[in-house]
Short mmCIF file of C-alpha atoms in Angstrom, two decimals:
data_model
loop_
_atom_site.label_atom_id
_atom_site.label_comp_id
_atom_site.label_asym_id
_atom_site.label_seq_id
_atom_site.Cartn_x
_atom_site.Cartn_y
_atom_site.Cartn_z
CA UNK A 1 -92.38 -71.07 -50.27
CA UNK A 2 -94.98 -68.63 -51.20
CA UNK A 3 -94.28 -66.78 -47.68
CA UNK A 4 -90.51 -67.32 -48.11
CA UNK A 5 -91.39 -65.91 -51.73
CA UNK A 6 -92.71 -62.64 -50.89
CA UNK A 7 -90.25 -62.37 -48.17
CA UNK A 8 -86.76 -62.08 -50.14
CA UNK A 9 -85.89 -59.22 -52.10
CA UNK A 10 -87.11 -59.10 -55.75
CA UNK A 11 -83.36 -60.49 -57.26
CA UNK A 12 -84.78 -60.37 -60.74
CA UNK A 13 -85.25 -56.43 -60.12
CA UNK A 14 -81.64 -56.15 -58.28
CA UNK A 15 -79.92 -57.84 -61.27
CA UNK A 16 -81.32 -55.34 -63.64
CA UNK A 17 -81.10 -52.13 -60.89
CA UNK A 18 -77.17 -53.26 -60.76
CA UNK A 19 -77.14 -54.43 -64.30
CA UNK A 20 -75.94 -51.59 -66.78
CA UNK A 21 -73.82 -50.09 -63.48
CA UNK A 22 -72.00 -53.73 -62.72
CA UNK A 23 -71.64 -54.17 -66.63
CA UNK A 24 -69.75 -50.08 -66.35
CA UNK A 25 -68.06 -51.29 -64.20
CA UNK A 26 -66.38 -54.82 -65.33
CA UNK A 27 -65.71 -52.50 -68.13
CA UNK A 28 -63.93 -49.76 -66.51
CA UNK A 29 -61.82 -52.78 -64.84
CA UNK A 30 -61.00 -54.58 -67.99
CA UNK A 31 -59.45 -51.16 -69.71
CA UNK A 32 -57.72 -50.62 -66.49
CA UNK A 33 -56.15 -54.19 -66.64
CA UNK A 34 -55.32 -53.71 -70.72
CA UNK A 35 -53.97 -50.32 -70.20
CA UNK A 36 -51.85 -50.18 -67.18
CA UNK A 37 -48.83 -52.18 -66.64
CA UNK A 38 -48.82 -56.03 -67.75
CA UNK A 39 -49.01 -58.79 -64.93
CA UNK A 40 -45.30 -59.49 -64.47
CA UNK A 41 -43.95 -63.05 -66.14
CA UNK A 42 -44.07 -66.03 -64.76
CA UNK A 43 -40.13 -67.00 -65.92
CA UNK A 44 -37.04 -65.30 -65.73
CA UNK A 45 -34.00 -65.62 -67.34
CA UNK A 46 -30.54 -65.59 -66.03
CA UNK A 47 -27.16 -65.98 -66.85
CA UNK A 48 -24.50 -67.53 -63.42
CA UNK A 49 -20.85 -68.48 -64.63
CA UNK A 50 -19.56 -71.80 -64.63
CA UNK A 51 -20.59 -74.80 -63.80
CA UNK A 52 -20.27 -75.30 -59.86
CA UNK A 53 -18.84 -72.45 -58.99
CA UNK A 54 -20.75 -69.67 -56.82
CA UNK A 55 -22.53 -67.41 -59.38
CA UNK A 56 -24.83 -71.24 -60.64
CA UNK A 57 -25.13 -72.69 -56.66
CA UNK A 58 -26.43 -69.05 -55.68
CA UNK A 59 -28.67 -69.34 -59.12
CA UNK A 60 -30.45 -72.49 -57.21
CA UNK A 61 -31.10 -70.40 -54.28
CA UNK A 62 -32.84 -68.25 -55.95
CA UNK A 63 -34.64 -71.08 -57.78
CA UNK A 64 -36.28 -72.09 -54.94
CA UNK A 65 -37.28 -68.53 -53.79
CA UNK A 66 -39.25 -67.62 -56.42
CA UNK A 67 -41.01 -71.35 -56.86
CA UNK A 68 -43.02 -70.48 -53.78
CA UNK A 69 -44.66 -67.40 -55.85
CA UNK A 70 -44.75 -69.18 -58.74
CA UNK A 71 -42.16 -67.74 -60.65
CA UNK A 72 -39.41 -70.37 -63.22
CA UNK A 73 -36.16 -68.78 -62.55
CA UNK A 74 -34.22 -70.15 -66.18
CA UNK A 75 -30.71 -70.02 -65.58
CA UNK A 76 -27.68 -70.44 -68.16
CA UNK A 77 -23.79 -71.25 -67.07
CA UNK A 78 -21.43 -68.89 -68.91
CA UNK A 79 -17.92 -67.97 -68.17
CA UNK A 80 -18.60 -64.99 -65.84
CA UNK A 81 -19.30 -61.04 -65.68
CA UNK A 82 -17.66 -60.31 -69.05
CA UNK A 83 -20.58 -62.63 -71.01
CA UNK A 84 -23.47 -61.89 -68.28
CA UNK A 85 -22.91 -58.83 -68.66
CA UNK A 86 -23.42 -59.05 -73.09
CA UNK A 87 -26.23 -61.69 -72.96
CA UNK A 88 -28.18 -58.94 -70.77
CA UNK A 89 -27.57 -55.75 -72.68
CA UNK A 90 -28.74 -57.62 -76.07
CA UNK A 91 -31.47 -57.17 -77.41
CA UNK A 92 -32.32 -60.38 -78.52
CA UNK A 93 -31.12 -62.79 -76.01
CA UNK A 94 -33.78 -63.83 -73.32
CA UNK A 95 -31.68 -63.29 -70.45
CA UNK A 96 -32.59 -60.50 -68.06
CA UNK A 97 -30.91 -61.24 -65.57
CA UNK A 98 -27.37 -62.56 -64.31
CA UNK A 99 -24.83 -62.14 -62.00
CA UNK A 100 -22.25 -59.26 -62.45
CA UNK A 101 -18.78 -58.57 -60.80
CA UNK A 102 -17.65 -55.15 -60.28
CA UNK A 103 -15.16 -53.62 -62.22
CA UNK A 104 -16.73 -55.59 -65.16
CA UNK A 105 -17.90 -52.25 -66.67
CA UNK A 106 -18.58 -48.19 -66.38
CA UNK A 107 -21.38 -46.74 -65.36
CA UNK A 108 -21.38 -44.66 -68.47
CA UNK A 109 -21.53 -47.27 -70.64
CA UNK A 110 -24.45 -49.32 -68.15
CA UNK A 111 -26.16 -46.70 -69.05
CA UNK A 112 -26.12 -47.24 -72.57
CA UNK A 113 -26.66 -50.44 -73.00
CA UNK A 114 -30.01 -50.05 -70.14
CA UNK A 115 -28.24 -51.68 -67.56
CA UNK A 116 -29.22 -51.38 -64.45
CA UNK A 117 -28.50 -53.12 -60.84
CA UNK A 118 -30.31 -54.91 -58.26
CA UNK A 119 -27.60 -54.18 -55.77
CA UNK A 120 -24.70 -55.99 -54.32
CA UNK A 121 -24.44 -59.24 -52.87
CA UNK A 122 -21.28 -60.34 -51.52
CA UNK A 123 -17.34 -60.33 -51.46
CA UNK A 124 -15.13 -61.65 -54.78
CA UNK A 125 -12.25 -61.16 -53.58
CA UNK A 126 -9.18 -60.70 -55.75
CA UNK A 127 -7.34 -64.29 -54.41
CA UNK A 128 -3.89 -64.07 -55.49
CA UNK A 129 -1.84 -67.90 -54.23
CA UNK A 130 2.24 -67.53 -55.84
CA UNK A 131 4.61 -70.47 -54.41
CA UNK A 132 7.77 -68.58 -53.95
CA UNK A 133 10.48 -69.68 -50.54
CA UNK A 134 10.44 -65.64 -50.00
CA UNK A 135 6.75 -63.27 -49.48
CA UNK A 136 5.81 -61.22 -51.82
CA UNK A 137 4.15 -57.23 -50.52
CA UNK A 138 3.99 -56.17 -54.14
CA UNK A 139 2.44 -57.06 -57.26
CA UNK A 140 5.22 -56.32 -59.21
CA UNK A 141 7.38 -58.71 -57.49
CA UNK A 142 5.12 -60.57 -60.10
CA UNK A 143 6.94 -59.39 -63.15
CA UNK A 144 7.65 -62.14 -66.00
CA UNK A 145 5.70 -65.15 -63.66
CA UNK A 146 3.17 -67.68 -65.25
CA UNK A 147 -0.11 -66.50 -64.18
CA UNK A 148 -3.43 -67.72 -64.85
CA UNK A 149 -6.43 -65.35 -64.68
CA UNK A 150 -8.94 -67.23 -65.99
CA UNK A 151 -11.30 -67.21 -69.14
CA UNK A 152 -12.28 -64.30 -70.91
CA UNK A 153 -15.39 -64.30 -69.77
CA UNK A 154 -15.05 -63.90 -66.01
CA UNK A 155 -14.04 -60.39 -65.84
CA UNK A 156 -11.27 -61.42 -64.13
CA UNK A 157 -7.79 -60.48 -66.58
CA UNK A 158 -9.79 -57.01 -67.36
CA UNK A 159 -9.80 -56.38 -63.47
CA UNK A 160 -6.00 -57.23 -62.86
CA UNK A 161 -4.37 -55.07 -66.02
CA UNK A 162 -5.98 -52.16 -63.60
CA UNK A 163 -4.18 -54.38 -60.49
CA UNK A 164 -0.76 -53.98 -63.55
CA UNK A 165 -1.52 -50.20 -64.27
CA UNK A 166 -0.73 -48.91 -61.06
CA UNK A 167 2.08 -50.91 -59.88
CA UNK A 168 3.63 -49.25 -63.43
CA UNK A 169 3.27 -53.12 -65.51
CA UNK A 170 0.92 -54.16 -68.67
CA UNK A 171 -0.20 -57.38 -69.93
CA UNK A 172 2.40 -57.51 -71.61
CA UNK A 173 5.37 -57.54 -68.35
CA UNK A 174 3.96 -61.33 -67.18
CA UNK A 175 2.56 -64.39 -69.32
CA UNK A 176 -1.24 -64.66 -68.75
CA UNK A 177 -2.67 -68.14 -69.30
CA UNK A 178 -6.25 -68.41 -69.47
CA UNK A 179 -7.38 -72.05 -68.32
CA UNK A 180 -10.98 -72.59 -66.25
CA UNK A 181 -10.28 -72.30 -62.44
CA UNK A 182 -9.68 -76.27 -61.66
CA UNK A 183 -7.25 -77.48 -64.55
CA UNK A 184 -5.44 -73.99 -63.75
CA UNK A 185 -5.68 -75.31 -60.13
CA UNK A 186 -4.13 -78.56 -61.15
CA UNK A 187 -1.15 -76.30 -63.49
CA UNK A 188 -0.41 -74.57 -60.54
CA UNK A 189 0.20 -77.55 -58.23
CA UNK A 190 2.36 -79.33 -60.98
CA UNK A 191 4.00 -76.50 -60.91
CA UNK A 192 3.51 -75.21 -64.74
CA UNK A 193 2.32 -71.59 -63.50
CA UNK A 194 3.44 -70.02 -60.90
CA UNK A 195 0.21 -68.04 -60.00
CA UNK A 196 -2.99 -68.51 -59.66
CA UNK A 197 -6.12 -65.95 -59.73
CA UNK A 198 -9.82 -65.76 -58.62
CA UNK A 199 -11.72 -63.83 -57.94
CA UNK A 200 -14.62 -65.64 -56.24
CA UNK A 201 -16.60 -65.56 -52.61
CA UNK A 202 -14.87 -66.70 -49.75
CA UNK A 203 -16.59 -70.22 -49.98
CA UNK A 204 -15.31 -71.58 -53.37
CA UNK A 205 -13.81 -75.18 -52.23
CA UNK A 206 -10.47 -74.24 -54.67
CA UNK A 207 -10.50 -71.78 -52.69
CA UNK A 208 -10.29 -72.87 -49.34
CA UNK A 209 -8.54 -75.88 -50.66
CA UNK A 210 -5.28 -73.84 -51.23
CA UNK A 211 -5.57 -71.81 -47.99
CA UNK A 212 -4.98 -74.86 -46.58
CA UNK A 213 -2.24 -76.67 -48.75
CA UNK A 214 1.48 -76.49 -47.51
CA UNK A 215 3.75 -74.45 -49.64
CA UNK A 216 0.96 -72.40 -51.18
CA UNK A 217 0.83 -68.65 -50.20
CA UNK A 218 -1.50 -66.18 -49.88
CA UNK A 219 -0.84 -62.48 -51.44
CA UNK A 220 -1.61 -60.14 -48.52
CA UNK A 221 -2.20 -56.30 -50.11
CA UNK A 222 -1.01 -54.02 -47.40
CA UNK A 223 -1.42 -51.65 -49.72
CA UNK A 224 -5.42 -52.32 -49.86
CA UNK A 225 -6.65 -48.98 -49.00
CA UNK A 226 -4.49 -47.19 -51.70
CA UNK A 227 -6.42 -49.90 -54.52
CA UNK A 228 -8.93 -48.51 -53.00
CA UNK A 229 -9.09 -45.22 -53.61
CA UNK A 230 -7.51 -45.82 -57.05
CA UNK A 231 -10.73 -48.04 -57.97
CA UNK A 232 -14.14 -46.91 -56.42
CA UNK A 233 -15.72 -50.61 -57.05
CA UNK A 234 -12.99 -51.75 -54.67
CA UNK A 235 -13.22 -52.80 -50.76
CA UNK A 236 -11.11 -53.79 -48.29
CA UNK A 237 -11.83 -56.21 -46.66
CA UNK A 238 -9.93 -58.51 -44.05
CA UNK A 239 -9.15 -62.35 -44.50
CA UNK A 240 -9.71 -62.63 -39.88
CA UNK A 241 -6.66 -65.24 -38.57
CA UNK A 242 -8.66 -68.53 -37.25
CA UNK A 243 -10.74 -68.01 -39.67
CA UNK A 244 -10.30 -70.78 -41.61
CA UNK A 245 -8.93 -73.24 -38.79
CA UNK A 246 -9.54 -71.66 -35.69
CA UNK A 247 -8.02 -75.18 -34.26
CA UNK A 248 -4.74 -75.45 -36.50
CA UNK A 249 -4.33 -70.98 -36.40
CA UNK A 250 -5.04 -71.11 -40.08
CA UNK A 251 -4.08 -68.14 -41.73
CA UNK A 252 -2.02 -67.39 -39.10
CA UNK A 253 -2.32 -63.91 -39.26
CA UNK A 254 -4.92 -61.58 -40.86
CA UNK A 255 -4.28 -60.94 -44.61
CA UNK A 256 -5.59 -57.57 -46.71
CA UNK A 257 -7.71 -58.82 -49.43
CA UNK A 258 -9.29 -56.13 -52.06
CA UNK A 259 -12.51 -57.27 -52.90
CA UNK A 260 -14.97 -56.47 -56.13
CA UNK A 261 -18.63 -57.43 -54.96
CA UNK A 262 -21.08 -60.16 -56.94
CA UNK A 263 -23.77 -57.58 -58.11
CA UNK A 264 -27.13 -58.53 -59.85
CA UNK A 265 -28.00 -56.63 -62.63
CA UNK A 266 -30.42 -57.09 -65.06
CA UNK A 267 -31.93 -55.21 -68.10
CA UNK A 268 -34.02 -52.56 -67.17
CA UNK A 269 -36.51 -54.17 -69.27
CA UNK A 270 -36.94 -56.15 -66.66
CA UNK A 271 -41.09 -55.64 -64.82
CA UNK A 272 -40.80 -53.93 -61.68
CA UNK A 273 -42.47 -55.71 -59.86
CA UNK A 274 -39.62 -58.83 -60.44
CA UNK A 275 -37.11 -56.08 -59.39
CA UNK A 276 -39.23 -56.66 -55.63
CA UNK A 277 -39.00 -60.34 -55.73
CA UNK A 278 -35.56 -60.83 -56.57
CA UNK A 279 -34.57 -59.02 -54.14
CA UNK A 280 -36.55 -59.97 -51.26
CA UNK A 281 -34.99 -63.56 -51.96
CA UNK A 282 -32.06 -61.87 -51.73
CA UNK A 283 -32.14 -60.69 -47.96
CA UNK A 284 -32.95 -64.06 -47.53
CA UNK A 285 -29.77 -65.93 -49.04
CA UNK A 286 -27.30 -63.14 -48.67
CA UNK A 287 -27.54 -61.01 -45.39
CA UNK A 288 -26.48 -64.10 -42.89
CA UNK A 289 -22.73 -63.02 -41.69
CA UNK A 290 -19.61 -65.00 -43.74
CA UNK A 291 -15.64 -64.90 -43.27
CA UNK A 292 -15.31 -61.57 -45.09
CA UNK A 293 -19.32 -59.60 -44.42
CA UNK A 294 -21.25 -58.82 -41.31
CA UNK A 295 -24.94 -59.96 -40.50
CA UNK A 296 -27.05 -58.02 -42.80
CA UNK A 297 -24.61 -56.07 -44.93
CA UNK A 298 -25.77 -57.66 -48.10
CA UNK A 299 -27.64 -56.89 -50.48
CA UNK A 300 -26.63 -53.50 -50.76
CA UNK A 301 -27.29 -50.71 -52.45
CA UNK A 302 -23.52 -50.02 -52.53
CA UNK A 303 -20.14 -50.81 -54.10
CA UNK A 304 -21.69 -50.72 -57.61
CA UNK A 305 -20.89 -48.86 -60.52
CA UNK A 306 -23.40 -50.15 -62.86
CA UNK A 307 -26.62 -47.34 -61.94
CA UNK A 308 -28.98 -49.03 -58.94
CA UNK A 309 -33.09 -48.90 -60.54
CA UNK A 310 -35.55 -46.89 -58.94
CA UNK A 311 -37.30 -50.06 -57.68
CA UNK A 312 -34.46 -51.43 -56.11
CA UNK A 313 -33.93 -48.38 -53.88
CA UNK A 314 -37.31 -48.01 -52.78
CA UNK A 315 -36.89 -51.42 -51.47
CA UNK A 316 -33.34 -50.64 -49.78
CA UNK A 317 -35.02 -47.79 -48.12
CA UNK A 318 -38.09 -48.79 -47.19
CA UNK A 319 -38.34 -53.47 -47.36
CA UNK A 320 -40.53 -54.89 -49.16
CA UNK A 321 -44.05 -53.67 -50.49
CA UNK A 322 -46.52 -53.17 -47.86
CA UNK A 323 -49.17 -55.17 -50.16
CA UNK A 324 -46.70 -58.08 -50.26
CA UNK A 325 -46.72 -58.61 -46.55
CA UNK A 326 -49.82 -59.38 -45.76
CA UNK A 327 -50.73 -61.19 -49.38
CA UNK A 328 -49.63 -63.14 -51.77
CA UNK A 329 -47.23 -61.61 -54.66
CA UNK A 330 -49.79 -62.49 -57.29
CA UNK A 331 -52.54 -60.68 -55.23
CA UNK A 332 -50.78 -57.80 -53.55
CA UNK A 333 -49.30 -57.15 -57.55
CA UNK A 334 -52.83 -57.10 -59.32
CA UNK A 335 -53.65 -54.99 -56.40
CA UNK A 336 -50.50 -52.57 -57.34
CA UNK A 337 -51.24 -52.23 -60.37
CA UNK A 338 -55.23 -51.38 -61.14
CA UNK A 339 -55.05 -48.96 -57.58
CA UNK A 340 -55.49 -46.12 -60.30
CA UNK A 341 -58.92 -48.22 -61.53
CA UNK A 342 -59.38 -49.10 -57.25
CA UNK A 343 -59.51 -44.77 -56.95
CA UNK A 344 -61.46 -44.19 -59.44
CA UNK A 345 -63.90 -47.05 -58.93
CA UNK A 346 -63.76 -45.88 -54.66
CA UNK A 347 -64.87 -42.47 -56.26
CA UNK A 348 -67.59 -44.00 -58.56
CA UNK A 349 -69.17 -45.93 -55.35
CA UNK A 350 -70.88 -42.80 -53.41
CA UNK A 351 -72.86 -41.58 -56.48
CA UNK A 352 -74.23 -45.04 -57.72
CA UNK A 353 -74.91 -46.12 -53.99
CA UNK A 354 -77.49 -43.13 -54.52
CA UNK A 355 -79.08 -44.14 -57.61
CA UNK A 356 -79.33 -47.07 -57.48
CA UNK A 357 -81.15 -47.63 -54.30
CA UNK A 358 -83.93 -45.49 -55.46
CA UNK A 359 -84.38 -47.37 -59.09
CA UNK A 360 -84.86 -50.56 -57.47
CA UNK A 361 -87.97 -48.94 -55.23
CA UNK A 362 -89.26 -48.36 -58.95
CA UNK A 363 -88.84 -50.76 -60.77
CA UNK A 364 -90.66 -52.71 -57.54
CA UNK A 365 -93.45 -49.72 -57.71
CA UNK A 366 -93.63 -50.07 -61.59
CA UNK A 367 -95.40 -52.99 -61.79
CA UNK A 368 -98.07 -52.44 -59.75
CA UNK A 369 -98.28 -48.18 -60.44
CA UNK A 370 -98.77 -49.01 -64.33
CA UNK A 371 -102.18 -51.24 -63.01
CA UNK A 372 -103.37 -47.47 -62.39
CA UNK A 373 -102.81 -46.23 -66.32
CA UNK A 374 -106.08 -49.12 -66.60
CA UNK A 375 -107.78 -47.80 -64.43
CA UNK A 376 -107.83 -44.30 -65.30
CA UNK A 377 -108.54 -45.21 -68.59
CA UNK A 378 -111.94 -47.41 -67.50
CA UNK A 379 -113.18 -44.19 -65.69
CA UNK A 380 -112.36 -42.01 -68.56
CA UNK A 381 -114.97 -44.31 -70.41
CA UNK A 382 -117.80 -44.71 -67.98
CA UNK A 383 -117.44 -41.00 -66.62
CA UNK A 384 -117.66 -40.23 -71.15
CA UNK A 385 -121.40 -42.87 -71.81
CA UNK A 386 -123.42 -42.21 -74.55
CA UNK A 387 -127.00 -43.51 -73.79
CA UNK A 388 -127.33 -45.63 -76.92
CA UNK A 389 -124.19 -48.26 -75.63
CA UNK A 390 -124.65 -47.96 -71.88
CA UNK A 391 -125.27 -51.23 -71.13
CA UNK A 392 -122.84 -52.70 -73.58
CA UNK A 393 -119.96 -50.45 -72.87
CA UNK A 394 -120.67 -51.06 -68.77
CA UNK A 395 -120.84 -54.82 -68.74
CA UNK A 396 -117.13 -54.96 -70.80
CA UNK A 397 -115.48 -52.29 -68.44
CA UNK A 398 -116.74 -55.07 -65.60
CA UNK A 399 -114.59 -57.87 -67.92
CA UNK A 400 -111.94 -56.22 -69.26
CA UNK A 401 -110.80 -55.28 -64.76
CA UNK A 402 -112.00 -59.04 -64.15
CA UNK A 403 -108.99 -59.37 -65.88
CA UNK A 404 -106.84 -56.65 -64.56
CA UNK A 405 -107.67 -57.65 -60.94
CA UNK A 406 -106.30 -61.05 -62.18
CA UNK A 407 -103.46 -60.03 -63.55
CA UNK A 408 -102.51 -58.05 -60.63
CA UNK A 409 -103.36 -61.55 -58.57
CA UNK A 410 -100.33 -62.25 -60.35
CA UNK A 411 -97.41 -59.67 -59.13
CA UNK A 412 -95.03 -61.26 -57.04
CA UNK A 413 -92.90 -57.65 -54.86
CA UNK A 414 -91.71 -58.12 -51.50
CA UNK A 415 -93.43 -57.94 -48.06
CA UNK A 416 -92.27 -54.50 -47.74
CA UNK A 417 -94.22 -53.47 -50.62
CA UNK A 418 -96.91 -55.66 -49.64
CA UNK A 419 -99.25 -52.07 -48.69
CA UNK A 420 -99.35 -50.96 -51.91
CA UNK A 421 -99.93 -54.43 -53.94
CA UNK A 422 -103.29 -54.45 -51.41
CA UNK A 423 -103.87 -50.29 -51.85
CA UNK A 424 -104.02 -51.22 -55.88
CA UNK A 425 -106.39 -54.36 -55.47
CA UNK A 426 -108.51 -51.85 -53.54
CA UNK A 427 -108.57 -49.71 -55.94
CA UNK A 428 -109.91 -51.73 -58.36
CA UNK A 429 -112.45 -53.43 -56.03
CA UNK A 430 -113.64 -49.63 -56.06
CA UNK A 431 -113.60 -48.71 -59.79
CA UNK A 432 -115.61 -52.28 -59.77
CA UNK A 433 -118.21 -50.76 -57.93
CA UNK A 434 -118.52 -47.22 -59.62
CA UNK A 435 -119.72 -49.35 -62.98
CA UNK A 436 -122.11 -52.34 -61.15
CA UNK A 437 -123.66 -49.27 -59.37
CA UNK A 438 -124.54 -47.13 -62.56
CA UNK A 439 -125.05 -51.04 -64.24
CA UNK A 440 -127.94 -51.18 -61.80
CA UNK A 441 -129.37 -47.65 -61.70
CA UNK A 442 -129.82 -47.64 -65.54
#
């Protein structure tokens, strides 16, 4: 054990040498951690849509993706886009994110409310189903009909009123109904409504059911290009022939549709790191092809009137942050937030690396060199002896040298400094020899 003790470095001196620097680094890191952006919260509140809607279904998929990074997504149902916008922009609401259909607001209003877009997610065509012996080719043919546009909070009524306006019609030219989708469909099939207007994803069960219901027609927007020129938030999409059932050739021809897009909207206060995490989830969920979109078409920074956030623009341009491709979200986020501190510590490392080793050496050698001061004192005493008390003084110094040697023998230094220790012991013996020679010559 003694051999091992003298072979290893001096842990105590190493701690003393590195201690102040380590304390300074910890203080700098603590200040940096406190001053930089706070860590992202582990809970996100999202406003979805009606129960069993596409928005709620997608929210559950987002929750599963975010849970992989220890983020909890709490969702709250709503009537739809308009209610979601109100919740996100309300400073007293806990809702930070929501699904919003394009065309539900405008750029100026969104900026005033602090709304930002994280991108478009999927097409939500305007589906207009009606029952009539003849096929309608223009919206004006719906004049005087009973039309259900869903509850006020969905935003479908707002879009359909804009469609009416470019057809020289107003809400007074039709009879608007505001039933939920399921009871409205029941009423429609029972003949109590003439027209159903939906804006939802192509895989919505009600849409797929109505597309296969005999006697129910889907309105073909043959003027789709004109509508998209009038309303930039709308896109022209095509429902391909046979997409519902290839064997039965449903539908029997291509249909032109106009479509807003579902957009992921957030308040500008949303933590930037969560923006990237939400978009990574969106890329996994919405990048697949469906009835109306191609593989990789979504998510996208297009098709939205709400300004796209800077963090989202970086994602669409460069993909996920580099560190998050190789590290866990929380580790990568910590490094990204602390990079200023890390760079500062890196700049300090070079000068500190030149200071600390000499400090460690000084700590070791100071245990040895401080005894040379005691030896020098003994020599000064014997050099200035008076004849009256010469013997007593010399004997006292011999005893003092014995004490010094005893304490020196207890010094523990690493093996690489043993030469200095043995040198000190030989010098003690040298001074003792001088004292003893003086006693003999007395």
